[in-house]
Amino acid sequence: MAGASFADSNMSGANLSGVLAEGVFLEGVDLTNAVVVDADLSNANMGGAILSGCQSHRI
């Protein structure tokens, strides 16, 4: 996912397990009820992202 832009996207229920989000732009993304397991989001821009109900493990 390097350098991808998902700004203001609706990713409700998305499964982002194992994702390496190097330089990914997730500002304003709706991740309601998404599953995020073993993902590296340390270099993702997530300002204003909606994470309600998001299941996150080992990020």
GROMACS .gro file of C-alpha atoms in nm:
model
   59
    1MET     CA    1   0.000   0.000   0.000
    2ALA     CA    2   0.298   0.233  -0.020
    3GLY     CA    3   0.203   0.590  -0.107
    4ALA     CA    4  -0.168   0.513  -0.160
    5SER     CA    5  -0.432   0.775  -0.082
    6PHE     CA    6  -0.770   0.679   0.060
    7ALA     CA    7  -0.862   1.024   0.192
    8ASP     CA    8  -1.226   1.055   0.299
    9SER     CA    9  -1.302   0.700   0.178
   10ASN     CA   10  -1.560   0.476   0.340
   11MET     CA   11  -1.374   0.159   0.437
   12SER     CA   12  -1.633   0.038   0.689
   13GLY     CA   13  -1.582  -0.330   0.768
   14ALA     CA   14  -1.252  -0.346   0.578
   15ASN     CA   15  -1.001  -0.615   0.672
   16LEU     CA   16  -0.656  -0.455   0.686
   17SER     CA   17  -0.482  -0.755   0.846
   18GLY     CA   18  -0.111  -0.775   0.770
   19VAL     CA   19  -0.106  -0.440   0.586
   20LEU     CA   20   0.214  -0.233   0.570
   21ALA     CA   21   0.089   0.124   0.529
   22GLU     CA   22   0.414   0.302   0.446
   23GLY     CA   23   0.328   0.665   0.365
   24VAL     CA   24  -0.042   0.586   0.315
   25PHE     CA   25  -0.283   0.879   0.341
   26LEU     CA   26  -0.588   0.775   0.547
   27GLU     CA   27  -0.700   1.119   0.663
   28GLY     CA   28  -1.076   1.130   0.725
   29VAL     CA   29  -1.124   0.763   0.635
   30ASP     CA   30  -1.420   0.581   0.792
   31LEU     CA   31  -1.286   0.253   0.935
   32THR     CA   32  -1.597   0.177   1.142
   33ASN     CA   33  -1.603  -0.196   1.232
   34ALA     CA   34  -1.281  -0.258   1.038
   35VAL     CA   35  -1.044  -0.539   1.139
   36VAL     CA   36  -0.677  -0.440   1.173
   37VAL     CA   37  -0.444  -0.723   1.286
   38ASP     CA   38  -0.063  -0.735   1.259
   39ALA     CA   39  -0.066  -0.415   1.051
   40ASP     CA   40   0.202  -0.146   1.051
   41LEU     CA   41   0.025   0.190   1.038
   42SER     CA   42   0.311   0.380   1.204
   43ASN     CA   43   0.381   0.592   0.893
   44ALA     CA   44   0.020   0.639   0.783
   45ASN     CA   45  -0.145   0.981   0.799
   46MET     CA   46  -0.471   0.907   0.985
   47GLY     CA   47  -0.580   1.255   1.099
   48GLY     CA   48  -0.956   1.260   1.150
   49ALA     CA   49  -1.000   0.888   1.075
   50ILE     CA   50  -1.315   0.731   1.225
   51LEU     CA   51  -1.224   0.418   1.421
   52SER     CA   52  -1.547   0.342   1.610
   53GLY     CA   53  -1.592  -0.032   1.657
   54CYS     CA   54  -1.258  -0.100   1.486
   55GLN     CA   55  -1.097  -0.422   1.609
   56SER     CA   56  -0.722  -0.367   1.628
   57HIS     CA   57  -0.463  -0.618   1.750
   58ARG     CA   58  -0.083  -0.609   1.732
   59ILE     CA   59  -0.059  -0.284   1.536
   0.00000   0.00000   0.00000
